[in-house]
PDB file of C-alpha atoms in Angstrom:
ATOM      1  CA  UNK A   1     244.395  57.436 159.481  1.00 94.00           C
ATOM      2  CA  UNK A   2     246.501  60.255 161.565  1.00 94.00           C
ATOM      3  CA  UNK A   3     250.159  59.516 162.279  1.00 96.00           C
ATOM      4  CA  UNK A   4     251.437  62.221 164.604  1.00 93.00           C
ATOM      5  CA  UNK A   5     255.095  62.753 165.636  1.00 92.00           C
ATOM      6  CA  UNK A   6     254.981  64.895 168.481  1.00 82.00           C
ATOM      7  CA  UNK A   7     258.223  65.561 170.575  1.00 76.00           C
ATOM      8  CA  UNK A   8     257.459  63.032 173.313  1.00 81.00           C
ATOM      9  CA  UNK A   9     259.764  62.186 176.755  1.00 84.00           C
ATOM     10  CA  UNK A  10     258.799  58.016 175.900  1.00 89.00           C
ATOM     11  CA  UNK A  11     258.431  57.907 172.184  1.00 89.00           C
ATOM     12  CA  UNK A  12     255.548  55.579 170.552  1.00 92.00           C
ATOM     13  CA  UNK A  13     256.049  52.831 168.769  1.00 94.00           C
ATOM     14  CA  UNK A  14     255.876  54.414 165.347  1.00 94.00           C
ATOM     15  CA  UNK A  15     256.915  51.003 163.700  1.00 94.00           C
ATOM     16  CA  UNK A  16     254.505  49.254 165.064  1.00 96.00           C
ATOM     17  CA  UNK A  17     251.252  52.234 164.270  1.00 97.00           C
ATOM     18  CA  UNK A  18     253.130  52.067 160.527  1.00 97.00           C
ATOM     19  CA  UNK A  19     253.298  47.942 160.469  1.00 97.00           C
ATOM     20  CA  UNK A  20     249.331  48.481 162.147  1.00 98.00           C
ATOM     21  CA  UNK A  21     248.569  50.722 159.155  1.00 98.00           C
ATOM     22  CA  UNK A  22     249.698  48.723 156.699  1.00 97.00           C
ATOM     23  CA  UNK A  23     248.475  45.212 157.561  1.00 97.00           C
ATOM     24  CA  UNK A  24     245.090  47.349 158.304  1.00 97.00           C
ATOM     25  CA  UNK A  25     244.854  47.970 154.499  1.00 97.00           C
ATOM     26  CA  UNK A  26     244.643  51.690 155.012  1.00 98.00           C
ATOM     27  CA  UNK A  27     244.792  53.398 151.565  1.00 98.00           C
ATOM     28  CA  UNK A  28     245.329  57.024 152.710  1.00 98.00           C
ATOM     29  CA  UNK A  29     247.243  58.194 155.948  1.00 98.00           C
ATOM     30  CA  UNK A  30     247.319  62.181 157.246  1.00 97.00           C
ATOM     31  CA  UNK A  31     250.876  62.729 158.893  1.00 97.00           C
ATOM     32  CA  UNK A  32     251.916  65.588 161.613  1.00 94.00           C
ATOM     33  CA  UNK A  33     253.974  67.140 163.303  1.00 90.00           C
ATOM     34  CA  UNK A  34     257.335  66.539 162.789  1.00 91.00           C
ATOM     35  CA  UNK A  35     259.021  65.394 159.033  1.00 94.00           C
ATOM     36  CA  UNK A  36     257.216  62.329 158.634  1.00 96.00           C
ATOM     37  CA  UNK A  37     260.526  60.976 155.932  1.00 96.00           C
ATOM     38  CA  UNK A  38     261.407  57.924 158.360  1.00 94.00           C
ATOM     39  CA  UNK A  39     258.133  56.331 157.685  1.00 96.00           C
ATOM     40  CA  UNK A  40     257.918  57.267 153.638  1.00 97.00           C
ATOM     41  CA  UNK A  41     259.423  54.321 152.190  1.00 97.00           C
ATOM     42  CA  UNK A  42     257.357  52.085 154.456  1.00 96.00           C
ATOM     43  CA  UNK A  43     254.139  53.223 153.407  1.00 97.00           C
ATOM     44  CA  UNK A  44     255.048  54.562 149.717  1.00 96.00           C
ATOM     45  CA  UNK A  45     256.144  50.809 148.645  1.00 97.00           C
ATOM     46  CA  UNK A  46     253.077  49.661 149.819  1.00 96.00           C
ATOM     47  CA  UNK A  47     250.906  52.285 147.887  1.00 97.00           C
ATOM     48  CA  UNK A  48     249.509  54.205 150.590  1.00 98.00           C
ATOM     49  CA  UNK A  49     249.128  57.910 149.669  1.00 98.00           C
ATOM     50  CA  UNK A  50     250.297  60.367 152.074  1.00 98.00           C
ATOM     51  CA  UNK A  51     249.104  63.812 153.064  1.00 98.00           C
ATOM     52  CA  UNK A  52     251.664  65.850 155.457  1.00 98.00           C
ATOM     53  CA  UNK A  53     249.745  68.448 157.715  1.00 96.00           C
ATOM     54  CA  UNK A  54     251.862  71.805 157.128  1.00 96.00           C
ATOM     55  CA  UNK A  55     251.517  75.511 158.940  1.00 95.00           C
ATOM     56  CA  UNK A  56     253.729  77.308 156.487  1.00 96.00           C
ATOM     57  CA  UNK A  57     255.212  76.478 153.006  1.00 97.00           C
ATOM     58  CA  UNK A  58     258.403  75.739 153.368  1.00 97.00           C
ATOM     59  CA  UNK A  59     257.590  72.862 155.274  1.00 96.00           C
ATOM     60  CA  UNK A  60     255.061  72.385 152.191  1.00 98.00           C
ATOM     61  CA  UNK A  61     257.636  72.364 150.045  1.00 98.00           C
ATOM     62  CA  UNK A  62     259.733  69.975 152.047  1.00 98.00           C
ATOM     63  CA  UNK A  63     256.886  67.455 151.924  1.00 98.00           C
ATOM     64  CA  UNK A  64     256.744  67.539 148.816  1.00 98.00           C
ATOM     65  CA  UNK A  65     260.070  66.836 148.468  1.00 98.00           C
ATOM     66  CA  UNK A  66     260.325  63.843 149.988  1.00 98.00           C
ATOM     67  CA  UNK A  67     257.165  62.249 147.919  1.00 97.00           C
ATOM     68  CA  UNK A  68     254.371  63.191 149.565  1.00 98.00           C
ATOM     69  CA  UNK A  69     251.182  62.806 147.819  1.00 98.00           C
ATOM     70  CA  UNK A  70     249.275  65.995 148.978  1.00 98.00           C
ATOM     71  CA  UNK A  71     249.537  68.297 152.259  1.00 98.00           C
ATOM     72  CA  UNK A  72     247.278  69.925 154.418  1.00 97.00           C
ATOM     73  CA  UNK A  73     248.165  73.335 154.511  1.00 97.00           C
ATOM     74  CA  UNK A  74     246.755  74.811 157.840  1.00 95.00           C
ATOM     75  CA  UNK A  75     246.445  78.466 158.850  1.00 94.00           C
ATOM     76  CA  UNK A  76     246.856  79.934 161.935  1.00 93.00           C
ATOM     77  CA  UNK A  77     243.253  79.887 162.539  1.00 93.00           C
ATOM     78  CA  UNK A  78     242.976  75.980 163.245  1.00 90.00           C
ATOM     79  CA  UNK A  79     242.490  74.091 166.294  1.00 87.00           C
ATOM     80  CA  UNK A  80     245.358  71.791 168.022  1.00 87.00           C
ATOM     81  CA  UNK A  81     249.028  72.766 166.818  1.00 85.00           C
ATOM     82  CA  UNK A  82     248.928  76.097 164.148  1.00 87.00           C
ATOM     83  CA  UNK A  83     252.714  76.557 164.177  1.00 87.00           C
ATOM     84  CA  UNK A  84     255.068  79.014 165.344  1.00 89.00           C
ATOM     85  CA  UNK A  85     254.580  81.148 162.577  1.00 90.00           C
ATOM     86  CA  UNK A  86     251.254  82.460 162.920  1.00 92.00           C
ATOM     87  CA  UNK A  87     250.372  83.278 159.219  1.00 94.00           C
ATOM     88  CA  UNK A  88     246.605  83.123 158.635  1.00 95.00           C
ATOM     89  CA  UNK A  89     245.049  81.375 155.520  1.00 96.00           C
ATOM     90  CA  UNK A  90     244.253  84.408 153.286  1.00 96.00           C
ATOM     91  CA  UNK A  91     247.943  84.759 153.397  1.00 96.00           C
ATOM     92  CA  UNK A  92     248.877  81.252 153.512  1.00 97.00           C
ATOM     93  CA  UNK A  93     246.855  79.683 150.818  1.00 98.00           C
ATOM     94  CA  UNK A  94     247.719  81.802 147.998  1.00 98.00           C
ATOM     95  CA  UNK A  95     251.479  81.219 148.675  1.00 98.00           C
ATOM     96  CA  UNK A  96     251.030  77.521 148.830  1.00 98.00           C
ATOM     97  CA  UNK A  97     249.054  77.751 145.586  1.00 98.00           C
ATOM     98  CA  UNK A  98     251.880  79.881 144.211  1.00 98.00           C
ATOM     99  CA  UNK A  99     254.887  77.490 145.257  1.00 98.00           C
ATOM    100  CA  UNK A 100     253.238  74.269 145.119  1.00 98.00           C
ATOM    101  CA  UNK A 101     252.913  71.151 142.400  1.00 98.00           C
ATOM    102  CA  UNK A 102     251.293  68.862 144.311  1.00 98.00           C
ATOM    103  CA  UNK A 103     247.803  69.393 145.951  1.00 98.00           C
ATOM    104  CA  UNK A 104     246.640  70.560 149.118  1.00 98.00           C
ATOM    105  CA  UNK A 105     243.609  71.117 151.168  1.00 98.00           C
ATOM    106  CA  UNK A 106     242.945  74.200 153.366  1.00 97.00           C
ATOM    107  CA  UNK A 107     243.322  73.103 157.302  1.00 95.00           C
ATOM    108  CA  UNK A 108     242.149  75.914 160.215  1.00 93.00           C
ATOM    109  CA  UNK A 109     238.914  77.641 160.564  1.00 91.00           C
ATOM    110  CA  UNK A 110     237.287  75.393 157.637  1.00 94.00           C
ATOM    111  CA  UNK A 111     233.165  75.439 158.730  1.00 90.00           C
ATOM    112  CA  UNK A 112     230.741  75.284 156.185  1.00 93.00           C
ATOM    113  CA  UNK A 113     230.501  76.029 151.985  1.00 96.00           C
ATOM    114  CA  UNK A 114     231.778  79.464 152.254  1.00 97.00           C
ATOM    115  CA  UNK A 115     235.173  78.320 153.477  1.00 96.00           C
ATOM    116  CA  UNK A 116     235.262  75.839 150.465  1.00 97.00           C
ATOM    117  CA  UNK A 117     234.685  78.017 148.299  1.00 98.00           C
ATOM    118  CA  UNK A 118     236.958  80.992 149.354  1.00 97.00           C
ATOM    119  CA  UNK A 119     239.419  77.891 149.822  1.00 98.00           C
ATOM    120  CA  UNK A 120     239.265  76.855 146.281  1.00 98.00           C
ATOM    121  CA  UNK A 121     239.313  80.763 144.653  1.00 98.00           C
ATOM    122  CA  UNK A 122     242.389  81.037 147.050  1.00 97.00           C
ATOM    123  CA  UNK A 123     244.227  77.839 145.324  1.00 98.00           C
ATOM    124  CA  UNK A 124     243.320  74.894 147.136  1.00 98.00           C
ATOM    125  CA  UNK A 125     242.295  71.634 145.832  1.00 98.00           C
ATOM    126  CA  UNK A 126     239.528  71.491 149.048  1.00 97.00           C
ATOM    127  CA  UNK A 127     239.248  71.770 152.610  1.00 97.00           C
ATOM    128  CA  UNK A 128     239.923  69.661 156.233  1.00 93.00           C
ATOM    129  CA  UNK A 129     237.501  69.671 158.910  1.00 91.00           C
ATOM    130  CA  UNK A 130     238.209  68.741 162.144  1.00 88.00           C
ATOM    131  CA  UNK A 131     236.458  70.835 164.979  1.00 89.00           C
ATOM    132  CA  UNK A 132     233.066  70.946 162.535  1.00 89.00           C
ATOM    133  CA  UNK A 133     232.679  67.458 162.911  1.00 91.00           C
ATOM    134  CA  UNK A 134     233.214  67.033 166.814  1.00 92.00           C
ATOM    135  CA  UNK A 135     230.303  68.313 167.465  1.00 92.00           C
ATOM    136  CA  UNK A 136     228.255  66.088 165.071  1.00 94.00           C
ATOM    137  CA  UNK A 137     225.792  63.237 166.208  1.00 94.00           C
ATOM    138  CA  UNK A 138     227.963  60.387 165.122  1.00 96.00           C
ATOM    139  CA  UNK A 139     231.397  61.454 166.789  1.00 96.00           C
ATOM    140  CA  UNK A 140     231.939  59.742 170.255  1.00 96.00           C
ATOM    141  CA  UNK A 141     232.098  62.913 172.243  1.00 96.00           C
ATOM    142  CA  UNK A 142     229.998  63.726 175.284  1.00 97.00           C
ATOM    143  CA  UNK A 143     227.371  65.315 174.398  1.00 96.00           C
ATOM    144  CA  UNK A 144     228.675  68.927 176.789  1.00 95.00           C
ATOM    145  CA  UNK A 145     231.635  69.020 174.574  1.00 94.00           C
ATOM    146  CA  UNK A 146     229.274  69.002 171.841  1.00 95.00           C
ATOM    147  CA  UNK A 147     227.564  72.234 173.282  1.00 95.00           C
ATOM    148  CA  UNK A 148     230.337  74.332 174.115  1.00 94.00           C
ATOM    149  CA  UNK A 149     231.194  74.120 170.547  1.00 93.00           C
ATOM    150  CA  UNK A 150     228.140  75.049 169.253  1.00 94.00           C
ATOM    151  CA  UNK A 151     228.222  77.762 171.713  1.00 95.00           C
ATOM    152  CA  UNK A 152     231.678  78.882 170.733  1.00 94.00           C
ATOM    153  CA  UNK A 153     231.992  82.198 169.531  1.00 93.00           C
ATOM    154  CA  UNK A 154     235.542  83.624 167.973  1.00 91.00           C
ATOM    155  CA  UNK A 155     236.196  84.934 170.799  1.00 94.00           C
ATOM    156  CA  UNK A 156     236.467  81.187 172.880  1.00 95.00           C
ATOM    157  CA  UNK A 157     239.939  79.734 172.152  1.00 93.00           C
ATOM    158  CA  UNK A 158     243.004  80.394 174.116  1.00 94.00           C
ATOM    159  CA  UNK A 159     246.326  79.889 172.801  1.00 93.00           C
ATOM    160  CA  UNK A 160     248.549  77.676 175.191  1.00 93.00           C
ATOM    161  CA  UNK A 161     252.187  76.253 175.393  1.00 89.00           C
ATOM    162  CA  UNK A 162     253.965  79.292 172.978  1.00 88.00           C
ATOM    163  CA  UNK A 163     256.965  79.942 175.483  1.00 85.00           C
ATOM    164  CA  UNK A 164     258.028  76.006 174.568  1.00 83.00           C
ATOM    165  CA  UNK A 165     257.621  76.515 170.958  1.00 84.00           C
ATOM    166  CA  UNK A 166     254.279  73.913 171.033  1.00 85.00           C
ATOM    167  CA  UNK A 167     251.134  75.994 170.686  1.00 90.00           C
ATOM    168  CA  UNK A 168     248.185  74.840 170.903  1.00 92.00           C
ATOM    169  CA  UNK A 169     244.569  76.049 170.097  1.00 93.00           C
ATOM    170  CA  UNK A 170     242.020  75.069 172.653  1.00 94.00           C
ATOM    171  CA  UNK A 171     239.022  76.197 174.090  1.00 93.00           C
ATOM    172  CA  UNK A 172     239.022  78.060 176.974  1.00 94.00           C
ATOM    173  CA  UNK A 173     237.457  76.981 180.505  1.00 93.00           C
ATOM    174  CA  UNK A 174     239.025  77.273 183.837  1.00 94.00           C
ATOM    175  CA  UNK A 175     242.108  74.511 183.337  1.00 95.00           C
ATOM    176  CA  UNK A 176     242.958  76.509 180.728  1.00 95.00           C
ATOM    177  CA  UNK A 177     242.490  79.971 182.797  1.00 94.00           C
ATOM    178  CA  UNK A 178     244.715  78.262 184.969  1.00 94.00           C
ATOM    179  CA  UNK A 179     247.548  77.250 182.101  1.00 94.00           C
ATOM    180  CA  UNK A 180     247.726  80.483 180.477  1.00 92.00           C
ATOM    181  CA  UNK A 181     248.242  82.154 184.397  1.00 93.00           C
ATOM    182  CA  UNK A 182     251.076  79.661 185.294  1.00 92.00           C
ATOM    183  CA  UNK A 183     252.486  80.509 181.878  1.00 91.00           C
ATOM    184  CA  UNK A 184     252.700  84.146 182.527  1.00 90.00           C
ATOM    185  CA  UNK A 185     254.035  83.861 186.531  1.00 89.00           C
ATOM    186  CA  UNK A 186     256.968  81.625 184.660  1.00 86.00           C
ATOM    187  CA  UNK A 187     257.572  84.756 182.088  1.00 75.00           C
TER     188      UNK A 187
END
């Protein structure tokens, strides 16, 4: 399961996706975004190991810190949130590997066996996939997302939201044509 804390005008009831979690008899939960050490205790005593997504290593190292089990370590290459930092995974990984004790998988731009295995000879323990498996037959997507990611080329993300420090890879289409140009008339 995903727990994400995002910066949010009416925050979720974290307590209650934590309590949800737990009674749910989920074994292994993937947190984001911000310092997930509210919800720690909660789901340590209960046994559930936890994997904090990270963009950079210091806030590696600060999950591991505060007992994380494992942490995600994505580059600037993946989909959704990459960071403010935008350091790429050759760079990335090999720090992590460098600074780390616990293990970690390689996040962003993960596709097929050749990212596995340049993940592992770069440190990692194994790899996420997230936009990969989108465009698969079982995931409930309609079926035109599916083809515009097939269709993708590395040329067909955009990167939104940097002026309020909450970037975000997507891929681009007119609404997005139409963020990026409101984002520039606002400077």
């Amino acid at each position: 399961v995903n727990l994400t804390f995002l910066p949010t005008v009416n925050t979720p009831d974290y307590p209650g996706f934590v309590e949800a979690i737990i009674k749910g008899g989920v074994k292994v939960v993937e947190t984001a975004g911000r310092n997930p050490e509210q919800v720690m205790p909660y789901l340590k005593a209960t046994g559930i190991k936890v994997i904090h997504k990270c963009t950079s290593v210091r806030h590696s190292l600060k999950a591991q810190k505060i007992g994380c089990d494992a942490v995600s370590v994505d580059g600037f290459e993946c989909g959704g949130h990459p960071g403010e930092d935008d350091v790429p995974n050759m760079i990335l990984l090999p720090l992590a590997a460098d600074a780390l004790e616990i293990p970690f998988v390689a996040s962003g731009g993960m596709a097929d066996g050749r990212s596995l295995a340049a993940a592992l000879v770069m440190g990692a323990d194994g790899i996420n996939m997230g936009t990969r498996f989108i465009a698969t037959q079982e995931a409930p997507v309609h079926a035109n997302v599916k083809q515009a990611i097939l269709n993708a080329t590395e040329r067909d993300t955009r990167l939104i939201m940097r002026a309020l420090r909450n970037t975000e890879r997507v891929m681009n289409n007119a609404a997005v044509e139409k963020i990026v140009a409101k984002e520039k008339e606002l400077g």
